[in-house]
XYZ file of C-alpha atoms in Angstrom:
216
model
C 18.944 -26.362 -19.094
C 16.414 -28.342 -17.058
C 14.050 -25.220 -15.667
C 13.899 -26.941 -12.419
C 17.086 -26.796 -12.032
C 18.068 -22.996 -12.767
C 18.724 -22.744 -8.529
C 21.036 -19.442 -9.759
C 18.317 -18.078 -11.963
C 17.922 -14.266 -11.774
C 15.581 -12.150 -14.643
C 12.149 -12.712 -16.082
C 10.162 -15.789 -16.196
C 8.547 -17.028 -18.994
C 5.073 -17.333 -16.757
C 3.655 -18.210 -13.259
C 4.428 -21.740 -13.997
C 8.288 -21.268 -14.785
C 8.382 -19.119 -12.011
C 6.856 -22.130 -9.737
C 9.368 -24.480 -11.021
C 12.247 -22.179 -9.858
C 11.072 -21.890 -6.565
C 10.503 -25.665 -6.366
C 14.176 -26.439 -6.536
C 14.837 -23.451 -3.943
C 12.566 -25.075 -1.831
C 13.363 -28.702 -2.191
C 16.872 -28.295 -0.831
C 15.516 -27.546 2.211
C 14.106 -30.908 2.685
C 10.574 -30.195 4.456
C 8.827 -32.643 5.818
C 5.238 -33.516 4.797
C 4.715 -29.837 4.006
C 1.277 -28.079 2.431
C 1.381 -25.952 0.054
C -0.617 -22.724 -0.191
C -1.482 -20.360 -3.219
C -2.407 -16.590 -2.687
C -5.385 -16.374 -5.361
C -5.234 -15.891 -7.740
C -1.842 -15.752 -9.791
C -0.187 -17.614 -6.561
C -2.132 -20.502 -7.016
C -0.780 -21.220 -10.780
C 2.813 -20.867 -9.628
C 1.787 -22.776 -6.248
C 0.410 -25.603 -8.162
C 3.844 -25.944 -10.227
C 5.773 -25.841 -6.809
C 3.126 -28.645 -5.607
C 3.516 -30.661 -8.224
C 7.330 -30.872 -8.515
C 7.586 -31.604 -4.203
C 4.682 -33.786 -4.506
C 2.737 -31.927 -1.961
C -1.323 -31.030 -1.721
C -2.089 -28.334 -2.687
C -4.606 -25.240 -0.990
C -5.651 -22.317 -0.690
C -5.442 -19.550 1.575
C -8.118 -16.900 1.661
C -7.316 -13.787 3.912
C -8.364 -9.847 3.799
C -7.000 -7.259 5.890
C -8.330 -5.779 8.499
C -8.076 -2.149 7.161
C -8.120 1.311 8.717
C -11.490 2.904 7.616
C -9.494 6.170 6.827
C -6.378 4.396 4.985
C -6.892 1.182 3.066
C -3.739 0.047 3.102
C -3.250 0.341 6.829
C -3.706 -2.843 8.412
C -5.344 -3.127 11.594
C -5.288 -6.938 11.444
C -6.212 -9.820 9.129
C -9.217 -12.295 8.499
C -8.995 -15.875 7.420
C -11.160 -18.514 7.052
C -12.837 -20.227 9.811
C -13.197 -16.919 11.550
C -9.843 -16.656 12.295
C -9.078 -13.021 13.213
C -5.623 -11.976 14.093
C -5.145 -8.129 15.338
C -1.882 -6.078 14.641
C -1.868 -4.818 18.257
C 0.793 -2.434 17.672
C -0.694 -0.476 15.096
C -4.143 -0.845 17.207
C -2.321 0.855 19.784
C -0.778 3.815 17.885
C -4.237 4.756 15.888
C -5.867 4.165 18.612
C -8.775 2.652 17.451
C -11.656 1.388 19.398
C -12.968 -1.927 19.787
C -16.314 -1.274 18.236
C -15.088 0.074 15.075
C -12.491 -2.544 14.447
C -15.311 -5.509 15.215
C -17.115 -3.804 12.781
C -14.443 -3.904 9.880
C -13.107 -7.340 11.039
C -17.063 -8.664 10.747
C -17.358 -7.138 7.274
C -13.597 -8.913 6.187
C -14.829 -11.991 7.278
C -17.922 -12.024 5.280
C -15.829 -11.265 1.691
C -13.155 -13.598 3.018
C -16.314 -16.806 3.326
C -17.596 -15.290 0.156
C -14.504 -15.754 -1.734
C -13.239 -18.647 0.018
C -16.575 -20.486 -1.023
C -16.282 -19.639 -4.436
C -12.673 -20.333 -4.887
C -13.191 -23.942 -3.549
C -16.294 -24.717 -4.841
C -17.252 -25.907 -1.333
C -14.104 -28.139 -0.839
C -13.068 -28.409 2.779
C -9.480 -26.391 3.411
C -6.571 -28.568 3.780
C -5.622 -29.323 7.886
C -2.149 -26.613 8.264
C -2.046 -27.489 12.079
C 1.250 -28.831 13.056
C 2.130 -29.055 9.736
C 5.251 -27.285 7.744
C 3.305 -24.817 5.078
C 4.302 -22.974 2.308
C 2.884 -19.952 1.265
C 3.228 -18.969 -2.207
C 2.515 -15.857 -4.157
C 3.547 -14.608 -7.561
C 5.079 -11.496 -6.757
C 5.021 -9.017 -3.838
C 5.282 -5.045 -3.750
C 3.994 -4.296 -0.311
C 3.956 -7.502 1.262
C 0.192 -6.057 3.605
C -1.589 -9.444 1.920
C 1.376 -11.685 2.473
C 2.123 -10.858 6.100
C -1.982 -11.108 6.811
C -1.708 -14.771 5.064
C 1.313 -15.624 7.453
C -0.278 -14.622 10.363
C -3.689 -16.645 10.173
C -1.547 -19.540 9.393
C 0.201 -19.269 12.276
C -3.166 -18.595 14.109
C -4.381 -21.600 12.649
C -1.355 -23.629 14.049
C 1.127 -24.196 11.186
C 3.853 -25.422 12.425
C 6.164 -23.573 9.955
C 5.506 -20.968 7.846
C 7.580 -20.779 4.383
C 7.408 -17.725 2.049
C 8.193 -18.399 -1.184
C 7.801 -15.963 -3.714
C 9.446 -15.257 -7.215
C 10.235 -11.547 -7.131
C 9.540 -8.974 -4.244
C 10.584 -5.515 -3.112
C 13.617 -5.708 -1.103
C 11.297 -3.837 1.703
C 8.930 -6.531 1.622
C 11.524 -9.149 2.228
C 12.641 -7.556 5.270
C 8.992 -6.914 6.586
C 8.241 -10.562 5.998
C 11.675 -12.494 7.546
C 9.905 -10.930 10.585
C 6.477 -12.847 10.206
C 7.227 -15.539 8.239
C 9.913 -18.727 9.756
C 11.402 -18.638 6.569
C 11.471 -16.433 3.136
C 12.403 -17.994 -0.629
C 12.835 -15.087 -2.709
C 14.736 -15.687 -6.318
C 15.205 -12.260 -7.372
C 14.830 -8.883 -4.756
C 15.431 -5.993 -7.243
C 15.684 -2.355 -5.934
C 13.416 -1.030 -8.064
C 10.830 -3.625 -9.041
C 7.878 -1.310 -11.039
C 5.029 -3.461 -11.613
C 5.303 -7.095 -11.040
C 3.810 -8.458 -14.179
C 6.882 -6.996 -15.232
C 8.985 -10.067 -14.345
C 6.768 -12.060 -16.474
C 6.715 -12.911 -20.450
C 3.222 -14.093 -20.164
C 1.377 -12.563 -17.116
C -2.312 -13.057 -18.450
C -5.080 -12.628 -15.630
C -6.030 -16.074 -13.956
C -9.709 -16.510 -13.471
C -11.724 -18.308 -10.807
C -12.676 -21.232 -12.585
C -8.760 -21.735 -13.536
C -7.959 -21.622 -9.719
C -11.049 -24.019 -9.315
C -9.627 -26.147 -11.874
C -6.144 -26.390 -10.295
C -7.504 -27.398 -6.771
């Protein structure tokens, strides 16, 4: 059976680049118009580049880092992306009650690792234009869904015109979380119990910077 065709497909992939040719017929039914396509880095970007490749769209990037809670890590007071693009999660701002000078102080220090990475990743490489523009966000897997939601909120901030998740396995939590952020979420398989998400993979071998460089 033609991979890119297995739309009913449900169980382990063979690697981040089977996985991106599943979603790529998920994705292609739904006809988008000119869209970008955007790799979480790094395992994203392998199965983002497959999904690019089969819908003949550019491909990107998309850097982001959480805001976090300087008590709790993974409690997200807001999100970083590139271009100094800062987005604040007012609600949880407003339950924590955290002031402004200590979250300007962790949003500054986000920002740095986010131009950091960002310029390493692209090898100084402009970032694709997402303004107006239908965008879809890949990522190989998601537990949490903390890095996702930050990455679909600076898009948004940066003016995407649609937001797409697409995403080959994630916790049935997660999918819930993000249908609230995201216009849209392609999920093939959302099992209750989803352990480790390397898992869901025959080959899930660490992806380096110079292989994300390479793809872009």
């Amino acid at each position: 059976m033609n991979p890119e065709d297995r739309r009913g497909f449900v169980g382990p992939f063979a690697d981040r680049s089977d996985a991106g040719r599943v979603l790529a017929a998920r994705l292609s039914v739904l006809k988008l118009k000119d869209p970008v396509v955007v790799g979480l880095p790094r395992g994203g970007v392998v199965v983002a580049a497959e999904v690019a490749r089969i819908l003949g769209a550019p491909l990107d990037i998309v850097v982001v880092r959480k805001v976090a809670a300087p008590w709790n890590p993974e409690l997200a007071l807001g999100a970083v992306g590139e271009g100094a693009v800062l987005v604040r999660n007012e609600d949880i701002l407003g339950m924590v009650g955290v002031g402004r000078a200590a979250f300007q102080g962790a949003a500054h220090e986000a920002a740095a690792q986010v131009e950091a990475r960002s310029l390493r990743l692209r090898g100084g490489r402009p970032p694709l234009k997402t303004q107006g523009r239908n965008v879809i966000l890949v990522d190989d897997g998601i537990a949490t869904g903390a890095t996702a939601e930050a990455a679909i909120r600076v898009l948004k901030a940066q003016g995407a015109a649609r937001v797409v998740l697409a995403v080959p396995v994630a916790t049935p939590d997660a999918v819930a979380l993000l249908r609230g952020s995201a216009d849209e979420v392609i999920v093939v398989d959302a099992p209750p119990e989803l352990g480790a998400v390397g898992a869901w993979y025959a080959d899930f071998s660490e992806v380096t910077d110079d292989q994300v460089l390479a793809l872009l």
